[in-house]
Coordinates of C-alpha atoms and ligand atoms in Angstrom, one line a residue:
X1 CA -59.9 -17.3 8.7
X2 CA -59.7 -20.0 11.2
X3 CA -62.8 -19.8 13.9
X4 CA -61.2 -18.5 17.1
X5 CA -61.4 -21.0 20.0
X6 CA -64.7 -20.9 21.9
X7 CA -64.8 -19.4 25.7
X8 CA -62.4 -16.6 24.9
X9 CA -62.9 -13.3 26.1
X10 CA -62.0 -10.2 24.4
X11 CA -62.6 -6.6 25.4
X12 CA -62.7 -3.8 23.0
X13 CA -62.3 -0.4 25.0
X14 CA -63.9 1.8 22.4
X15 CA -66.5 1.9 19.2
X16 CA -64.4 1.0 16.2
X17 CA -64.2 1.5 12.8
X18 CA -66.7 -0.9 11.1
X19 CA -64.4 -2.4 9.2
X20 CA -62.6 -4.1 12.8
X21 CA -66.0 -4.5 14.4
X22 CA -67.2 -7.0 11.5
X23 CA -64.0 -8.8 11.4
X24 CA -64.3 -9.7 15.3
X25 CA -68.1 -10.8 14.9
X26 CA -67.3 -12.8 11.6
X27 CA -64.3 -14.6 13.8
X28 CA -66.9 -16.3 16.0
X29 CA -65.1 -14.8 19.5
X30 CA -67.6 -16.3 22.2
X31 CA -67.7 -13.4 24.3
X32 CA -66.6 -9.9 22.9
X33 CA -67.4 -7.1 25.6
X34 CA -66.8 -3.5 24.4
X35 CA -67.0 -0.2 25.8
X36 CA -69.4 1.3 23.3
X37 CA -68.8 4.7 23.0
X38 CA -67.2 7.1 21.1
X39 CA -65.6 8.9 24.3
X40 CA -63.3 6.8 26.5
X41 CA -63.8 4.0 28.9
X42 CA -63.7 5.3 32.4
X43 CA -60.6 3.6 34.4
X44 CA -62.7 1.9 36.7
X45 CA -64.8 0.1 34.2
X46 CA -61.9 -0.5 32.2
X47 CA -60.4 -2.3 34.7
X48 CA -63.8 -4.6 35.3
X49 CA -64.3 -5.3 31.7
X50 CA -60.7 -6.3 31.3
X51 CA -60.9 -9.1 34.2
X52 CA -60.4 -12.7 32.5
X53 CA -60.2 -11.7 29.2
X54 CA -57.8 -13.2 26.7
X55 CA -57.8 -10.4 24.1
X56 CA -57.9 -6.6 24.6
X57 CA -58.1 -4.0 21.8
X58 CA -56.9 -0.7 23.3
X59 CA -56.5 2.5 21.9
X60 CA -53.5 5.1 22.6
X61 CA -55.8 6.8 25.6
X62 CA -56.1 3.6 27.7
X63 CA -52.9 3.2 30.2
X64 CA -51.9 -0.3 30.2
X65 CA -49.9 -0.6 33.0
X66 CA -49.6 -3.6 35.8
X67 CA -52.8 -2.3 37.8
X68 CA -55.0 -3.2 34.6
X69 CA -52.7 -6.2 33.5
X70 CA -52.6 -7.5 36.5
X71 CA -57.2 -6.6 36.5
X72 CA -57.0 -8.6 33.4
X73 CA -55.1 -11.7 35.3
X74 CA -53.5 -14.6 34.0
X75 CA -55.6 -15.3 30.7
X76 CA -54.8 -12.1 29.0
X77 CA -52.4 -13.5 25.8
X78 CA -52.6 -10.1 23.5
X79 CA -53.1 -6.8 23.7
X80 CA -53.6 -4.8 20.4
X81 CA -53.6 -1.4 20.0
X82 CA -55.2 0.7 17.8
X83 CA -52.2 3.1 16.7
X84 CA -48.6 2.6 15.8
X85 CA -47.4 4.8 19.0
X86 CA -47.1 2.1 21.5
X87 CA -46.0 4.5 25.2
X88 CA -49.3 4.5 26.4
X89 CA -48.3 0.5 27.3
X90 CA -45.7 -0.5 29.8
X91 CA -44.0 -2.7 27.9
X92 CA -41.6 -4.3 30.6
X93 CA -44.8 -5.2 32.1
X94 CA -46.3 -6.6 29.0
X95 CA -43.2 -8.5 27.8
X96 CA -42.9 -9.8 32.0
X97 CA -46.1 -11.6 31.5
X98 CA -45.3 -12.8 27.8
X99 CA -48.1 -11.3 26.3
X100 CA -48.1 -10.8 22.4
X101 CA -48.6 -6.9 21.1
X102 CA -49.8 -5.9 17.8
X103 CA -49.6 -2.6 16.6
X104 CA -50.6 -0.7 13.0
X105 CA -47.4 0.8 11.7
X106 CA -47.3 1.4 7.6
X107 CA -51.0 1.9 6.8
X108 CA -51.1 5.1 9.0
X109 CA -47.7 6.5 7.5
X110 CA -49.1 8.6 4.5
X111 CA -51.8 10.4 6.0
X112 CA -49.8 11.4 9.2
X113 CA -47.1 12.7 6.6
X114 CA -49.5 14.2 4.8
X115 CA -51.6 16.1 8.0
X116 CA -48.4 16.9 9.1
X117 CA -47.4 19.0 6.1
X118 CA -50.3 20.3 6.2
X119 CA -49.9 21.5 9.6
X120 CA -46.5 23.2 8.6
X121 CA -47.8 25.2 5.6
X122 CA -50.6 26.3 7.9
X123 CA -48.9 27.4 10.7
X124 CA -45.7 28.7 8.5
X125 CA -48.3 30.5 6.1
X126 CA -50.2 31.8 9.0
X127 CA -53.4 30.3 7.8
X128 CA -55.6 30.2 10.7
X129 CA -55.0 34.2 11.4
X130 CA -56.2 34.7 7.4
X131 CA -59.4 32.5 7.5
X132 CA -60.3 34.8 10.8
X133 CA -59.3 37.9 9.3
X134 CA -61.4 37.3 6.4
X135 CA -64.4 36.8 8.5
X136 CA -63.9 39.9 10.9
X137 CA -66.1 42.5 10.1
X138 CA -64.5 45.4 11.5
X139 CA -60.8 46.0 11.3
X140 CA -60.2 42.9 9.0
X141 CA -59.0 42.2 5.7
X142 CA -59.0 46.1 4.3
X143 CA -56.9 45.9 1.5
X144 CA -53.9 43.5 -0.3
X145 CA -51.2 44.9 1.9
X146 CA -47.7 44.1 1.0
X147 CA -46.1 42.4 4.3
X148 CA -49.7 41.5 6.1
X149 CA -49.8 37.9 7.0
X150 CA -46.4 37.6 5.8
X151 CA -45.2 34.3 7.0
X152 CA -42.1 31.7 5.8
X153 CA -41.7 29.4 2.6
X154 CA -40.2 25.7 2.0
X155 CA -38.9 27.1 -1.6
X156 CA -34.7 27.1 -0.6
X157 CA -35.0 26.0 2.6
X158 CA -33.5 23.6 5.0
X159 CA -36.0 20.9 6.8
X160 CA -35.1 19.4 10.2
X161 CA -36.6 16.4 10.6
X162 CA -36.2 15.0 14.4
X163 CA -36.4 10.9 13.6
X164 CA -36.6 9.7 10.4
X165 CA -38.6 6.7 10.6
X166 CA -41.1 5.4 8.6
X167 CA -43.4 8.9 8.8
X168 CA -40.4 11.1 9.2
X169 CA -39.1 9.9 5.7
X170 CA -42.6 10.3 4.7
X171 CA -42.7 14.1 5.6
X172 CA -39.6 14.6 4.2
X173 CA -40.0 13.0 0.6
X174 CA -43.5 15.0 0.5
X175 CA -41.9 18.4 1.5
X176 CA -38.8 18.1 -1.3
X177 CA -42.1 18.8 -3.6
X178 CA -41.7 22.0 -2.2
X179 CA -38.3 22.9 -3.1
X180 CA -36.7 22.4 -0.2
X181 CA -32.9 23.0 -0.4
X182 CA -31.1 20.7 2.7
X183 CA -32.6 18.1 4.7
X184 CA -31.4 17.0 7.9
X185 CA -32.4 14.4 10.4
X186 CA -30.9 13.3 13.9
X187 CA -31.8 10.0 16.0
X188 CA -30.3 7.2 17.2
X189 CA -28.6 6.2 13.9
X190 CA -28.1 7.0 10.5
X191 CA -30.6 5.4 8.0
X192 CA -29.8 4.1 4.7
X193 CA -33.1 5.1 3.3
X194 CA -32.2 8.5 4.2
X195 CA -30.5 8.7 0.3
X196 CA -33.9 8.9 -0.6
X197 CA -34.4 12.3 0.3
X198 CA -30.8 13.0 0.7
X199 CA -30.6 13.5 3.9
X200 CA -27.7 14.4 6.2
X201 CA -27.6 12.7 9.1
X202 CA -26.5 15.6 12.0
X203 CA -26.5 15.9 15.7
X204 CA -29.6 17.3 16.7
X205 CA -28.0 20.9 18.3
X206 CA -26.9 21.0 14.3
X207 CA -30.3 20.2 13.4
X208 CA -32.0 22.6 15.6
X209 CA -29.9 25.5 14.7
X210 CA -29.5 25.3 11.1
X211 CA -33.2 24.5 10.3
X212 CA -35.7 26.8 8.7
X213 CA -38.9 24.1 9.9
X214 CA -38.3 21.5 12.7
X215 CA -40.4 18.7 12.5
X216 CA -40.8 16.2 14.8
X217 CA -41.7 12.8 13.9
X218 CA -40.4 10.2 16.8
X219 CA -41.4 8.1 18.8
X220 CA -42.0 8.7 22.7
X221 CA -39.4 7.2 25.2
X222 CA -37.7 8.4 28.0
X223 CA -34.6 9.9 25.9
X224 CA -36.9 11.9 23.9
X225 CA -39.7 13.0 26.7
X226 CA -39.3 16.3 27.3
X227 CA -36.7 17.0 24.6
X228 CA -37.7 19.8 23.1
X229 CA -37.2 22.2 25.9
X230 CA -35.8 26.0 26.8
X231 CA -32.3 25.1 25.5
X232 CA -33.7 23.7 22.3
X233 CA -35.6 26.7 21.3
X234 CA -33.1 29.3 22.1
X235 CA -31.1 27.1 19.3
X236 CA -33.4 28.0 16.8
X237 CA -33.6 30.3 14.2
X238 CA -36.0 33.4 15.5
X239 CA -37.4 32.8 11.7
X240 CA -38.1 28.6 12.1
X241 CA -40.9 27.1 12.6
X242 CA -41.5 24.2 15.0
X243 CA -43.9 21.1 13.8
X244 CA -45.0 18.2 16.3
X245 CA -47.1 15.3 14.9
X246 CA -45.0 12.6 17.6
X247 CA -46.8 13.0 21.0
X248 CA -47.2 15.5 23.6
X249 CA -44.9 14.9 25.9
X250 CA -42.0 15.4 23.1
X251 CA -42.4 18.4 23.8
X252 CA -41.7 21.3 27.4
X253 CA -44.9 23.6 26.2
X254 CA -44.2 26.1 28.5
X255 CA -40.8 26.5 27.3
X256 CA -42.7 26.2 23.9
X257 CA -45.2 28.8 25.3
X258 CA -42.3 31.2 25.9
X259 CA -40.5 30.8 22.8
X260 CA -43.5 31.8 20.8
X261 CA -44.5 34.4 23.2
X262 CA -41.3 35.8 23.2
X263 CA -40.0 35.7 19.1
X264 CA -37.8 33.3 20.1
X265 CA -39.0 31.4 16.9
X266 CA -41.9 32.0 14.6
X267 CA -44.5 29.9 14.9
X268 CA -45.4 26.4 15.7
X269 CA -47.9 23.3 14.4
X270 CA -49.2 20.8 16.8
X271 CA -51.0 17.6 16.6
X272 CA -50.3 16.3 19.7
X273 CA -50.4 17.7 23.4
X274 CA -50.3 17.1 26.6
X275 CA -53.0 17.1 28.1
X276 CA -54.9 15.4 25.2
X277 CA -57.5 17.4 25.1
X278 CA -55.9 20.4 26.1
X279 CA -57.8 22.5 28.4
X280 CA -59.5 25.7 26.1
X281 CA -57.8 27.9 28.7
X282 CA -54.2 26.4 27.9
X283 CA -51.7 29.8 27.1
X284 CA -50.6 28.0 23.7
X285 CA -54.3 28.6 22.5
X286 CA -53.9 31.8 23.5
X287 CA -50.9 32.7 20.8
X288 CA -51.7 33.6 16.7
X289 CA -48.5 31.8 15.9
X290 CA -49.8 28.5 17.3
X291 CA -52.0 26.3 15.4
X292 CA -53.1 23.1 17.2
X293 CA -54.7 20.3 16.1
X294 CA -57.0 17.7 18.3
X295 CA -54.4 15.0 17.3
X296 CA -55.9 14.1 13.8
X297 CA -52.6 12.8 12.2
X298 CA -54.7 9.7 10.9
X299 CA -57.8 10.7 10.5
X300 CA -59.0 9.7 6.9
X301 CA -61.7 7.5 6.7
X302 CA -59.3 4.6 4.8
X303 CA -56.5 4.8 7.0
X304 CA -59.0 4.1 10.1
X305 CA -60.7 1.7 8.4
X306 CA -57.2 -0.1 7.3
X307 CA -56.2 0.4 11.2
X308 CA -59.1 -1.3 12.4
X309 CA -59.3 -3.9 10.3
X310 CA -55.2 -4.4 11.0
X311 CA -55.8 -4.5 15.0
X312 CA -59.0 -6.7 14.7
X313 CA -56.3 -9.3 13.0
X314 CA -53.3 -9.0 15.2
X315 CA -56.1 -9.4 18.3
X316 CA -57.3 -12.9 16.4
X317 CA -53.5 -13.6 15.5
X318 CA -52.8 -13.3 19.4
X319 CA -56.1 -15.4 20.2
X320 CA -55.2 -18.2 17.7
X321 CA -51.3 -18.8 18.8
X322 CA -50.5 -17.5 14.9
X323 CA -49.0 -14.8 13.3
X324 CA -49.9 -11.6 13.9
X325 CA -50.1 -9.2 10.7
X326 CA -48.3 -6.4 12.7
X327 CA -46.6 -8.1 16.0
X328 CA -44.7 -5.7 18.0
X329 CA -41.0 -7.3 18.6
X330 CA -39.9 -6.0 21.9
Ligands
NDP401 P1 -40.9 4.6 13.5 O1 -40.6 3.6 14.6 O2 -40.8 4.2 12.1 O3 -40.0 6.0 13.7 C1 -39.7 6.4 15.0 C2 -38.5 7.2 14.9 O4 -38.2 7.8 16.2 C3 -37.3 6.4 14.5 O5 -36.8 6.8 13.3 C4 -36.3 6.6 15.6 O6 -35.0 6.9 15.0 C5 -36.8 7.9 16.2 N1 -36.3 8.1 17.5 C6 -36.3 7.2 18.6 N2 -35.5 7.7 19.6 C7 -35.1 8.9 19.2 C8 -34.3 9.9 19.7 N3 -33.8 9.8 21.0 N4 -34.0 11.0 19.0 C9 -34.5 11.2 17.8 N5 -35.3 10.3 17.2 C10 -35.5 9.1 17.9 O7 -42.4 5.1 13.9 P2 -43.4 5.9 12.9 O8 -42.7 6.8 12.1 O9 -44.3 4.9 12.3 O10 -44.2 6.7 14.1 C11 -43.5 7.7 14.8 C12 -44.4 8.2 15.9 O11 -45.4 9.1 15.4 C13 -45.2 7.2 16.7 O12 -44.5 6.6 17.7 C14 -46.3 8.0 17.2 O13 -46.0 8.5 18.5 C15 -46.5 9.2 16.3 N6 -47.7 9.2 15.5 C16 -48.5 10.2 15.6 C17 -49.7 10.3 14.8 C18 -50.6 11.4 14.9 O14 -51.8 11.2 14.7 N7 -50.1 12.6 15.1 C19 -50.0 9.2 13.9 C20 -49.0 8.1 13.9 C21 -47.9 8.1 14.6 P3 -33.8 6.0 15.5 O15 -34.1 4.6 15.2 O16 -32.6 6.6 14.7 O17 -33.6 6.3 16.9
DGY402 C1 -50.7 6.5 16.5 O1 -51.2 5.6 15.7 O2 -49.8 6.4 17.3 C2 -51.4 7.8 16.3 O3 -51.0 8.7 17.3 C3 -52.8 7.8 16.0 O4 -53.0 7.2 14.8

């Protein structure tokens, strides 16, 4: 790879995979600052170690919005993110300034789709509630009982999968393994790939109430904030289950936190929440139909070694005025 123009400054806002970090040193940067931590730069410090620098190599917790854009000043010619989600970055601002983003879509695709089934067989097959059950010792498992820790199977059944993009149709080719009978999808527009998994493209009120496991795989933007609410529950079959591996915000938890309370539906899976972390006093954590994950969706060591590596190049793409593996068109 080219050497990277002396007297550039880039700032790295957390400890990264090695595979990244030795990419960046081998590149000959002049001067790479980085938050070195494991835990998140505090604002304040983010917005000092951003100040002049030509490169910054974020991750989906730092806000990138005009107060740090406009810290970083007139230098600043890419931003790359560490993570395919990209609505942590206010892209208007971003695109105002002409600054190039890169992004890692593709490498992470497989093991989201893979967590994320695993998160639906585990909150559909009630497997938190066993593995504590088995470990009580008073009042636990006492016997093979025929409906105890009964939950719902994917043999026969219809999937609902809420945008069927590249880890949605992911999901969805995985979970055909498991016999499942329809599969629907709603977005924007139909997808031609969809054939692969012969999927029916529906509105999303058909999706909602015909599914036996709602899954939702989208992206966050204003249309979708917030859309799975009250009214979408009620839609739902009392016997569904609801799966979100997106973000957070995709979702109204305490209309979720009613719906599970209530029977409204069965059970639900999350990766994502908001807050991230959610506080350990949240209700949700307080239900045995809702399993929540501390948003893991691509957490193998090879898919965060691929997504380091990925951002490290887009960041020296952006530096050197040349293509970017992964450039975010906006
Ligand atoms: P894609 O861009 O391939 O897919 C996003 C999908 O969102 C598109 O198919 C799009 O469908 C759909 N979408 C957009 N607007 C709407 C809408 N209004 N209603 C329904 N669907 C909509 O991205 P990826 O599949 O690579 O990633 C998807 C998201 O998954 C990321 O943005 C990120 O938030 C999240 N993610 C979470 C991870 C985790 O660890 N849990 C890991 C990786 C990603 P259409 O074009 O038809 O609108
Ligand atoms: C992303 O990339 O957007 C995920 O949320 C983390 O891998």
């Amino acid at each position: 790879m080219q050497a990277v123009q002396k007297l550039m400054k880039v700032f790295i806002t957390r400890r990264i995979p090695p595979e990244g970090a030795k990419l960046l040193s081998q590149a000959g940067v002049y001067e790479v600052a980085q938050w070195d931590s494991d835990e998140p730069v505090p604002r304040a410090e983010l917005l000092k170690g951003v100040e002049g620098a030509h490169g910054i190599l974020c991750l989906l917790s730092d806000k990138i919005d005009a107060e740090l854009l406009d810290a970083a000043g007139p230098n600043l010619k890419v931003i790359s993110t560490l993570s395919v989600g990209f609505d942590h970055m206010a892209m208007d601002e971003i695109k105002k300034r002409g600054i190039r983003v890169g992004y890692t879509p593709d490498v992470l695709t497989d093991a989201t789709a893979e967590l994320t089934v695993a998160l639906l067989l585990a909150a559909a097959r009630r497997l938190p509630e066993g593995v504590e059950e088995v470990k009580k010792s008073v009042g636990g498992w006492s016997s093979w009982k025929p409906l105890w820790l009964c939950g719902y199977g994917l043999s026969g059944s219809t999937v609902g999968v809420v945008g069927l993009g590249r880890i949605g149709l992911a999901i969805a080719k995985r979970l055909k393994a498991f016999g499942v009978k329809r599969t629907l999808y709603s977005g924007r527009t139909a997808k031609a790939y969809a054939g692969e998994v012969g999927g029916e493209f529906v509105p999303l009120d058909t999706l909602v109430a015909e599914s036996d496991f709602v899954v939702v795989s989208c992206s966050l933007t204003p249309d979708t904030k917030g859309m799975c609410d009250q009214a979408f529950f009620n839609k739902m079959k009392k016997t569904a289950v609801f799966v979100n591996s997106s973000r957070g915000t995709v979702v109204n938890q305490e209309d979720l936190y009613q719906a599970l309370s209530t029977g409204q539906i069965a059970a639900a899976g999350l990766d994502v929440t908001t807050p991230e972390p959610l506080p350990t006093d949240h209700p949700l954590l307080t239900l045995k139909n809702c399993v929540v994950l501390p948003h893991i969706g691509s957490a193998t060591y090879s898919t965060r070694g691929v997504m380091a590596e990925l951002s490290a190049q887009n960041l020296l793409g952006g530096l050197q005025g040349t293509d970017m593996p992964s450039e975010l068109t906006f």
